[in-house]
């Protein structure tokens, strides 16, 4: 898989045509799919859960990057594995024992992600880096699509990259989520993100054209000019 990826967030999809839109994403050569699960407790809103993931898994080869905005997510690790998640990203703020939750995700055969709300510092992860495949830096307060990028995020992405190299964890993926569009994508790529989530910027308007224009920006990083 390429290091830099676009991970379209289906929260902004037209759920009447979800299967068709996912096929379009797959044909447009994306490899990742960002799946936002909201429980109405950790965040105010409720999105969708296991039955939807299970249905789309039957017809998709994409890498299912499942972002759990769910309180005490350890309760559901096994169920999401059974539905076909490839990676489970849990919020540091939602776990009473983050290390144990990460161990549980790995022992169920999935990759681990940890999401940090805008106010949570990257230092909370320092002692857990050997259990983390991806860090998700939230660039909006989680809960809704279509919000504006919080500019402080860029500094946090740089801090995280510094921490990853200082601790010998350069291979850990850095995801950014919230308010990413053609105006903000260059900034987050430069600041160190390599997995770029976009919801409204992908699904509002022409899906194929939106993916192409975002993907072009990302591909510069996969194939830097010499
Ligand atoms: C927000 C979700 C995001 C959301 C991003 O809580 O985690 O994944 O879908 O939507 P946009 O790209 O519209 O900000
Ligand atoms: Zn998300």
PDB file of C-alpha atoms and ligand atoms in Angstrom:
ATOM      1  CA  UNK A   1       0.000   0.000   0.000  1.00  0.00           C
ATOM      2  CA  UNK A   2       1.125   3.542  -0.696  1.00  0.00           C
ATOM      3  CA  UNK A   3       2.202   5.478   2.386  1.00  0.00           C
ATOM      4  CA  UNK A   4       0.002   8.514   1.689  1.00  0.00           C
ATOM      5  CA  UNK A   5      -3.694   7.686   1.366  1.00  0.00           C
ATOM      6  CA  UNK A   6      -7.049   9.386   1.024  1.00  0.00           C
ATOM      7  CA  UNK A   7      -9.598   7.783   3.342  1.00  0.00           C
ATOM      8  CA  UNK A   8     -13.069   8.984   2.266  1.00  0.00           C
ATOM      9  CA  UNK A   9     -15.454   9.287   5.210  1.00  0.00           C
ATOM     10  CA  UNK A  10     -18.829   7.739   4.418  1.00  0.00           C
ATOM     11  CA  UNK A  11     -20.494   9.890   7.070  1.00  0.00           C
ATOM     12  CA  UNK A  12     -21.066  12.352   4.220  1.00  0.00           C
ATOM     13  CA  UNK A  13     -22.317   9.696   1.759  1.00  0.00           C
ATOM     14  CA  UNK A  14     -25.808   9.460   0.322  1.00  0.00           C
ATOM     15  CA  UNK A  15     -27.025   6.445   2.310  1.00  0.00           C
ATOM     16  CA  UNK A  16     -29.665   5.773  -0.280  1.00  0.00           C
ATOM     17  CA  UNK A  17     -26.831   4.950  -2.692  1.00  0.00           C
ATOM     18  CA  UNK A  18     -24.114   3.839  -0.289  1.00  0.00           C
ATOM     19  CA  UNK A  19     -23.053   0.645  -2.093  1.00  0.00           C
ATOM     20  CA  UNK A  20     -22.839   2.391  -5.433  1.00  0.00           C
ATOM     21  CA  UNK A  21     -20.799   5.278  -3.987  1.00  0.00           C
ATOM     22  CA  UNK A  22     -18.355   2.875  -2.344  1.00  0.00           C
ATOM     23  CA  UNK A  23     -17.871   1.121  -5.685  1.00  0.00           C
ATOM     24  CA  UNK A  24     -17.123   4.495  -7.265  1.00  0.00           C
ATOM     25  CA  UNK A  25     -14.520   5.154  -4.560  1.00  0.00           C
ATOM     26  CA  UNK A  26     -12.953   1.769  -5.236  1.00  0.00           C
ATOM     27  CA  UNK A  27     -12.858   2.343  -9.004  1.00  0.00           C
ATOM     28  CA  UNK A  28     -11.227   5.742  -8.372  1.00  0.00           C
ATOM     29  CA  UNK A  29      -8.305   3.749  -6.909  1.00  0.00           C
ATOM     30  CA  UNK A  30      -8.724   4.643  -3.262  1.00  0.00           C
ATOM     31  CA  UNK A  31      -7.554   1.901  -0.924  1.00  0.00           C
ATOM     32  CA  UNK A  32      -8.969   3.088   2.389  1.00  0.00           C
ATOM     33  CA  UNK A  33     -12.510   3.806   3.632  1.00  0.00           C
ATOM     34  CA  UNK A  34     -13.142   5.826   6.807  1.00  0.00           C
ATOM     35  CA  UNK A  35     -16.158   4.619   8.751  1.00  0.00           C
ATOM     36  CA  UNK A  36     -17.409   6.886  11.559  1.00  0.00           C
ATOM     37  CA  UNK A  37     -19.341   5.166  14.327  1.00  0.00           C
ATOM     38  CA  UNK A  38     -20.991   7.559  16.826  1.00  0.00           C
ATOM     39  CA  UNK A  39     -22.763   6.377  19.957  1.00  0.00           C
ATOM     40  CA  UNK A  40     -24.713   9.430  21.173  1.00  0.00           C
ATOM     41  CA  UNK A  41     -22.737   9.360  24.456  1.00  0.00           C
ATOM     42  CA  UNK A  42     -19.087  10.043  23.676  1.00  0.00           C
ATOM     43  CA  UNK A  43     -20.351  12.451  21.016  1.00  0.00           C
ATOM     44  CA  UNK A  44     -23.860  13.919  20.871  1.00  0.00           C
ATOM     45  CA  UNK A  45     -24.815  12.375  17.546  1.00  0.00           C
ATOM     46  CA  UNK A  46     -25.567   8.795  16.462  1.00  0.00           C
ATOM     47  CA  UNK A  47     -24.415   7.579  13.039  1.00  0.00           C
ATOM     48  CA  UNK A  48     -24.567   3.863  12.220  1.00  0.00           C
ATOM     49  CA  UNK A  49     -23.039   0.628  13.432  1.00  0.00           C
ATOM     50  CA  UNK A  50     -22.413  -3.040  12.826  1.00  0.00           C
ATOM     51  CA  UNK A  51     -25.144  -3.961  10.303  1.00  0.00           C
ATOM     52  CA  UNK A  52     -24.023  -1.256   7.883  1.00  0.00           C
ATOM     53  CA  UNK A  53     -20.361  -2.275   8.109  1.00  0.00           C
ATOM     54  CA  UNK A  54     -21.256  -5.918   7.659  1.00  0.00           C
ATOM     55  CA  UNK A  55     -23.285  -5.185   4.524  1.00  0.00           C
ATOM     56  CA  UNK A  56     -20.662  -3.046   2.814  1.00  0.00           C
ATOM     57  CA  UNK A  57     -17.912  -5.565   3.702  1.00  0.00           C
ATOM     58  CA  UNK A  58     -19.611  -8.136   1.469  1.00  0.00           C
ATOM     59  CA  UNK A  59     -18.928  -6.076  -1.647  1.00  0.00           C
ATOM     60  CA  UNK A  60     -15.797  -4.098  -0.850  1.00  0.00           C
ATOM     61  CA  UNK A  61     -12.081  -4.888  -0.791  1.00  0.00           C
ATOM     62  CA  UNK A  62     -11.201  -1.482   0.686  1.00  0.00           C
ATOM     63  CA  UNK A  63      -9.231  -1.217   3.916  1.00  0.00           C
ATOM     64  CA  UNK A  64     -11.897  -0.516   6.560  1.00  0.00           C
ATOM     65  CA  UNK A  65     -10.605   2.199   8.859  1.00  0.00           C
ATOM     66  CA  UNK A  66     -13.259   2.308  11.588  1.00  0.00           C
ATOM     67  CA  UNK A  67     -13.264   5.421  13.767  1.00  0.00           C
ATOM     68  CA  UNK A  68     -15.131   4.660  16.981  1.00  0.00           C
ATOM     69  CA  UNK A  69     -16.537   7.764  18.638  1.00  0.00           C
ATOM     70  CA  UNK A  70     -17.849   5.471  21.331  1.00  0.00           C
ATOM     71  CA  UNK A  71     -17.507   5.462  25.137  1.00  0.00           C
ATOM     72  CA  UNK A  72     -15.785   2.309  26.524  1.00  0.00           C
ATOM     73  CA  UNK A  73     -15.160   0.853  23.063  1.00  0.00           C
ATOM     74  CA  UNK A  74     -13.595  -2.345  24.453  1.00  0.00           C
ATOM     75  CA  UNK A  75     -17.165  -3.651  24.753  1.00  0.00           C
ATOM     76  CA  UNK A  76     -17.454  -3.862  20.962  1.00  0.00           C
ATOM     77  CA  UNK A  77     -14.001  -4.895  19.725  1.00  0.00           C
ATOM     78  CA  UNK A  78     -15.006  -8.446  18.876  1.00  0.00           C
ATOM     79  CA  UNK A  79     -18.224  -7.398  17.114  1.00  0.00           C
ATOM     80  CA  UNK A  80     -16.407  -4.953  14.863  1.00  0.00           C
ATOM     81  CA  UNK A  81     -13.845  -7.602  13.975  1.00  0.00           C
ATOM     82  CA  UNK A  82     -16.694  -9.928  12.998  1.00  0.00           C
ATOM     83  CA  UNK A  83     -18.221  -7.207  10.831  1.00  0.00           C
ATOM     84  CA  UNK A  84     -14.992  -6.865   8.853  1.00  0.00           C
ATOM     85  CA  UNK A  85     -13.084  -3.912  10.315  1.00  0.00           C
ATOM     86  CA  UNK A  86      -9.372  -3.868   9.392  1.00  0.00           C
ATOM     87  CA  UNK A  87      -8.390  -1.146  11.839  1.00  0.00           C
ATOM     88  CA  UNK A  88     -10.171   0.078  14.960  1.00  0.00           C
ATOM     89  CA  UNK A  89      -9.432   3.601  16.095  1.00  0.00           C
ATOM     90  CA  UNK A  90     -10.545   4.371  19.628  1.00  0.00           C
ATOM     91  CA  UNK A  91     -10.486   7.710  21.398  1.00  0.00           C
ATOM     92  CA  UNK A  92      -7.944   8.052  24.212  1.00  0.00           C
ATOM     93  CA  UNK A  93     -10.608  10.079  26.085  1.00  0.00           C
ATOM     94  CA  UNK A  94     -13.153   7.226  25.836  1.00  0.00           C
ATOM     95  CA  UNK A  95     -11.061   4.413  27.336  1.00  0.00           C
ATOM     96  CA  UNK A  96     -10.516   3.706  31.028  1.00  0.00           C
ATOM     97  CA  UNK A  97      -7.532   1.463  30.180  1.00  0.00           C
ATOM     98  CA  UNK A  98      -6.262   2.460  26.740  1.00  0.00           C
ATOM     99  CA  UNK A  99      -3.343  -0.003  26.755  1.00  0.00           C
ATOM    100  CA  UNK A 100      -5.642  -2.957  27.473  1.00  0.00           C
ATOM    101  CA  UNK A 101      -8.077  -1.861  24.753  1.00  0.00           C
ATOM    102  CA  UNK A 102      -5.236  -1.696  22.220  1.00  0.00           C
ATOM    103  CA  UNK A 103      -4.057  -5.178  23.234  1.00  0.00           C
ATOM    104  CA  UNK A 104      -7.588  -6.454  22.754  1.00  0.00           C
ATOM    105  CA  UNK A 105      -7.807  -4.958  19.249  1.00  0.00           C
ATOM    106  CA  UNK A 106      -4.519  -6.555  18.208  1.00  0.00           C
ATOM    107  CA  UNK A 107      -5.405  -9.904  19.736  1.00  0.00           C
ATOM    108  CA  UNK A 108      -8.550  -9.826  17.607  1.00  0.00           C
ATOM    109  CA  UNK A 109      -6.384  -9.498  14.497  1.00  0.00           C
ATOM    110  CA  UNK A 110      -6.955  -5.812  13.709  1.00  0.00           C
ATOM    111  CA  UNK A 111      -4.623  -2.847  13.518  1.00  0.00           C
ATOM    112  CA  UNK A 112      -4.827  -0.206  16.231  1.00  0.00           C
ATOM    113  CA  UNK A 113      -5.530   3.487  15.986  1.00  0.00           C
ATOM    114  CA  UNK A 114      -5.804   6.061  18.758  1.00  0.00           C
ATOM    115  CA  UNK A 115      -7.711   9.297  18.167  1.00  0.00           C
ATOM    116  CA  UNK A 116      -7.012  12.484  20.102  1.00  0.00           C
ATOM    117  CA  UNK A 117      -9.527  15.295  20.481  1.00  0.00           C
ATOM    118  CA  UNK A 118      -8.202  18.790  19.705  1.00  0.00           C
ATOM    119  CA  UNK A 119      -7.544  19.496  23.405  1.00  0.00           C
ATOM    120  CA  UNK A 120      -5.750  16.216  24.196  1.00  0.00           C
ATOM    121  CA  UNK A 121      -1.930  16.481  23.959  1.00  0.00           C
ATOM    122  CA  UNK A 122       0.101  13.909  22.021  1.00  0.00           C
ATOM    123  CA  UNK A 123       2.162  13.217  25.157  1.00  0.00           C
ATOM    124  CA  UNK A 124      -0.623  10.955  26.513  1.00  0.00           C
ATOM    125  CA  UNK A 125       0.502   8.338  23.958  1.00  0.00           C
ATOM    126  CA  UNK A 126       4.226   8.347  24.642  1.00  0.00           C
ATOM    127  CA  UNK A 127       4.259   5.221  26.813  1.00  0.00           C
ATOM    128  CA  UNK A 128       1.953   3.283  24.481  1.00  0.00           C
ATOM    129  CA  UNK A 129       3.614   3.763  21.128  1.00  0.00           C
ATOM    130  CA  UNK A 130       4.620   0.104  20.742  1.00  0.00           C
ATOM    131  CA  UNK A 131       0.927  -0.832  20.631  1.00  0.00           C
ATOM    132  CA  UNK A 132      -0.221   1.802  18.137  1.00  0.00           C
ATOM    133  CA  UNK A 133      -0.294   1.493  14.323  1.00  0.00           C
ATOM    134  CA  UNK A 134      -1.903   4.883  13.663  1.00  0.00           C
ATOM    135  CA  UNK A 135      -2.543   8.107  15.556  1.00  0.00           C
ATOM    136  CA  UNK A 136      -5.605  10.101  14.506  1.00  0.00           C
ATOM    137  CA  UNK A 137      -5.290  13.807  15.165  1.00  0.00           C
ATOM    138  CA  UNK A 138      -8.786  15.312  15.196  1.00  0.00           C
ATOM    139  CA  UNK A 139      -8.802  18.644  13.409  1.00  0.00           C
ATOM    140  CA  UNK A 140     -12.369  19.406  14.570  1.00  0.00           C
ATOM    141  CA  UNK A 141     -14.231  18.436  17.721  1.00  0.00           C
ATOM    142  CA  UNK A 142     -15.640  15.019  16.844  1.00  0.00           C
ATOM    143  CA  UNK A 143     -19.325  14.455  16.306  1.00  0.00           C
ATOM    144  CA  UNK A 144     -20.314  16.054  13.025  1.00  0.00           C
ATOM    145  CA  UNK A 145     -19.096  16.295   9.451  1.00  0.00           C
ATOM    146  CA  UNK A 146     -18.776  19.603   7.606  1.00  0.00           C
ATOM    147  CA  UNK A 147     -16.945  21.610  10.311  1.00  0.00           C
ATOM    148  CA  UNK A 148     -13.992  23.938   9.698  1.00  0.00           C
ATOM    149  CA  UNK A 149     -10.368  22.877  10.181  1.00  0.00           C
ATOM    150  CA  UNK A 150      -8.915  24.064  13.510  1.00  0.00           C
ATOM    151  CA  UNK A 151      -5.619  25.781  12.607  1.00  0.00           C
ATOM    152  CA  UNK A 152      -3.805  24.681  15.800  1.00  0.00           C
ATOM    153  CA  UNK A 153      -3.880  21.153  14.390  1.00  0.00           C
ATOM    154  CA  UNK A 154      -0.879  21.811  12.167  1.00  0.00           C
ATOM    155  CA  UNK A 155       1.356  22.430  15.179  1.00  0.00           C
ATOM    156  CA  UNK A 156       0.070  19.271  16.814  1.00  0.00           C
ATOM    157  CA  UNK A 157       0.847  17.211  13.702  1.00  0.00           C
ATOM    158  CA  UNK A 158       4.407  18.533  13.800  1.00  0.00           C
ATOM    159  CA  UNK A 159       4.696  17.742  17.528  1.00  0.00           C
ATOM    160  CA  UNK A 160       3.506  14.217  16.859  1.00  0.00           C
ATOM    161  CA  UNK A 161       6.001  13.657  14.004  1.00  0.00           C
ATOM    162  CA  UNK A 162       8.763  14.917  16.302  1.00  0.00           C
ATOM    163  CA  UNK A 163       7.659  12.551  19.056  1.00  0.00           C
ATOM    164  CA  UNK A 164       7.510   9.621  16.629  1.00  0.00           C
ATOM    165  CA  UNK A 165      11.046  10.192  15.411  1.00  0.00           C
ATOM    166  CA  UNK A 166      12.410  10.835  18.908  1.00  0.00           C
ATOM    167  CA  UNK A 167      10.998   7.477  20.058  1.00  0.00           C
ATOM    168  CA  UNK A 168      11.939   5.496  16.925  1.00  0.00           C
ATOM    169  CA  UNK A 169       8.334   5.087  15.758  1.00  0.00           C
ATOM    170  CA  UNK A 170       8.549   6.701  12.320  1.00  0.00           C
ATOM    171  CA  UNK A 171       6.516   3.919  10.710  1.00  0.00           C
ATOM    172  CA  UNK A 172       3.373   4.812  12.690  1.00  0.00           C
ATOM    173  CA  UNK A 173       0.693   6.326  10.435  1.00  0.00           C
ATOM    174  CA  UNK A 174      -0.570   9.818  11.155  1.00  0.00           C
ATOM    175  CA  UNK A 175      -4.179  10.452  10.235  1.00  0.00           C
ATOM    176  CA  UNK A 176      -5.982  13.775  10.233  1.00  0.00           C
ATOM    177  CA  UNK A 177      -9.779  14.071  10.283  1.00  0.00           C
ATOM    178  CA  UNK A 178     -12.107  17.060  10.038  1.00  0.00           C
ATOM    179  CA  UNK A 179     -12.363  20.027   7.694  1.00  0.00           C
ATOM    180  CA  UNK A 180      -9.933  18.673   5.105  1.00  0.00           C
ATOM    181  CA  UNK A 181     -10.521  20.015   1.600  1.00  0.00           C
ATOM    182  CA  UNK A 182      -8.516  21.534  -1.255  1.00  0.00           C
ATOM    183  CA  UNK A 183      -7.785  24.608   0.890  1.00  0.00           C
ATOM    184  CA  UNK A 184      -6.380  22.706   3.875  1.00  0.00           C
ATOM    185  CA  UNK A 185      -4.900  19.493   2.461  1.00  0.00           C
ATOM    186  CA  UNK A 186      -1.476  20.927   1.550  1.00  0.00           C
ATOM    187  CA  UNK A 187      -1.030  22.265   5.051  1.00  0.00           C
ATOM    188  CA  UNK A 188      -1.724  18.925   6.775  1.00  0.00           C
ATOM    189  CA  UNK A 189       0.463  16.976   4.341  1.00  0.00           C
ATOM    190  CA  UNK A 190       3.335  19.385   4.953  1.00  0.00           C
ATOM    191  CA  UNK A 191       2.794  19.183   8.707  1.00  0.00           C
ATOM    192  CA  UNK A 192       3.198  15.393   8.645  1.00  0.00           C
ATOM    193  CA  UNK A 193      -0.164  13.678   8.116  1.00  0.00           C
ATOM    194  CA  UNK A 194      -0.118  10.712   5.725  1.00  0.00           C
ATOM    195  CA  UNK A 195      -3.675   9.338   5.984  1.00  0.00           C
ATOM    196  CA  UNK A 196      -6.099  12.049   4.967  1.00  0.00           C
ATOM    197  CA  UNK A 197      -9.773  11.716   5.908  1.00  0.00           C
ATOM    198  CA  UNK A 198     -12.306  13.763   3.974  1.00  0.00           C
ATOM    199  CA  UNK A 199     -16.089  13.594   4.127  1.00  0.00           C
ATOM    200  CA  UNK A 200     -17.840  16.615   2.651  1.00  0.00           C
ATOM    201  CA  UNK A 201     -14.919  17.443   0.332  1.00  0.00           C
ATOM    202  CA  UNK A 202     -15.339  13.990  -1.234  1.00  0.00           C
ATOM    203  CA  UNK A 203     -19.113  13.541  -1.312  1.00  0.00           C
ATOM    204  CA  UNK A 204     -20.447  17.068  -1.908  1.00  0.00           C
ATOM    205  CA  UNK A 205     -20.644  17.550  -5.666  1.00  0.00           C
ATOM    206  CA  UNK A 206     -18.943  15.289  -8.190  1.00  0.00           C
ATOM    207  CA  UNK A 207     -17.534  12.294  -6.328  1.00  0.00           C
ATOM    208  CA  UNK A 208     -15.093  11.180  -9.028  1.00  0.00           C
ATOM    209  CA  UNK A 209     -13.778  14.682  -9.676  1.00  0.00           C
ATOM    210  CA  UNK A 210     -13.388  15.403  -5.944  1.00  0.00           C
ATOM    211  CA  UNK A 211     -11.410  12.220  -5.369  1.00  0.00           C
ATOM    212  CA  UNK A 212      -9.162  12.931  -8.351  1.00  0.00           C
ATOM    213  CA  UNK A 213      -8.274  16.441  -7.237  1.00  0.00           C
ATOM    214  CA  UNK A 214      -7.563  15.429  -3.622  1.00  0.00           C
ATOM    215  CA  UNK A 215      -5.696  12.321  -4.735  1.00  0.00           C
ATOM    216  CA  UNK A 216      -3.439  14.371  -7.019  1.00  0.00           C
ATOM    217  CA  UNK A 217      -2.253  16.401  -4.028  1.00  0.00           C
ATOM    218  CA  UNK A 218      -1.622  13.242  -2.028  1.00  0.00           C
ATOM    219  CA  UNK A 219       0.220  11.522  -4.881  1.00  0.00           C
ATOM    220  CA  UNK A 220       2.846  14.265  -4.922  1.00  0.00           C
ATOM    221  CA  UNK A 221       3.900  12.914  -1.556  1.00  0.00           C
ATOM    222  CA  UNK A 222       3.935   9.285  -2.736  1.00  0.00           C
ATOM    223  CA  UNK A 223       6.081  10.241  -5.727  1.00  0.00           C
ATOM    224  CA  UNK A 224       8.063  13.333  -4.735  1.00  0.00           C
ATOM    225  CA  UNK A 225       9.718  15.079  -7.675  1.00  0.00           C
ATOM    226  CA  UNK A 226      13.448  14.450  -7.719  1.00  0.00           C
TER     227      UNK A 226
HETATM  228  C1  LIG B   1     -16.139  13.929  12.559  1.00  0.00           C
HETATM  229  C2  LIG B   1     -15.798  12.645  11.836  1.00  0.00           C
HETATM  230  C3  LIG B   1     -15.216  12.881  10.505  1.00  0.00           C
HETATM  231  C4  LIG B   1     -16.126  13.553   9.511  1.00  0.00           C
HETATM  232  C5  LIG B   1     -15.264  14.431   8.648  1.00  0.00           C
HETATM  233  O1  LIG B   1     -16.463  13.689  13.870  1.00  0.00           O
HETATM  234  O2  LIG B   1     -14.876  11.887  12.572  1.00  0.00           O
HETATM  235  O3  LIG B   1     -14.655  11.699   9.946  1.00  0.00           O
HETATM  236  O4  LIG B   1     -16.811  12.655   8.692  1.00  0.00           O
HETATM  237  O5  LIG B   1     -16.094  15.207   7.862  1.00  0.00           O
HETATM  238  P1  LIG B   1     -15.569  16.463   7.054  1.00  0.00           P
HETATM  239  O6  LIG B   1     -14.485  15.980   6.128  1.00  0.00           O
HETATM  240  O7  LIG B   1     -16.792  16.907   6.341  1.00  0.00           O
HETATM  241  O8  LIG B   1     -15.064  17.455   8.052  1.00  0.00           O
HETATM  242 ZN1  LIG B   2     -13.765  10.210  11.563  1.00  0.00          ZN
END
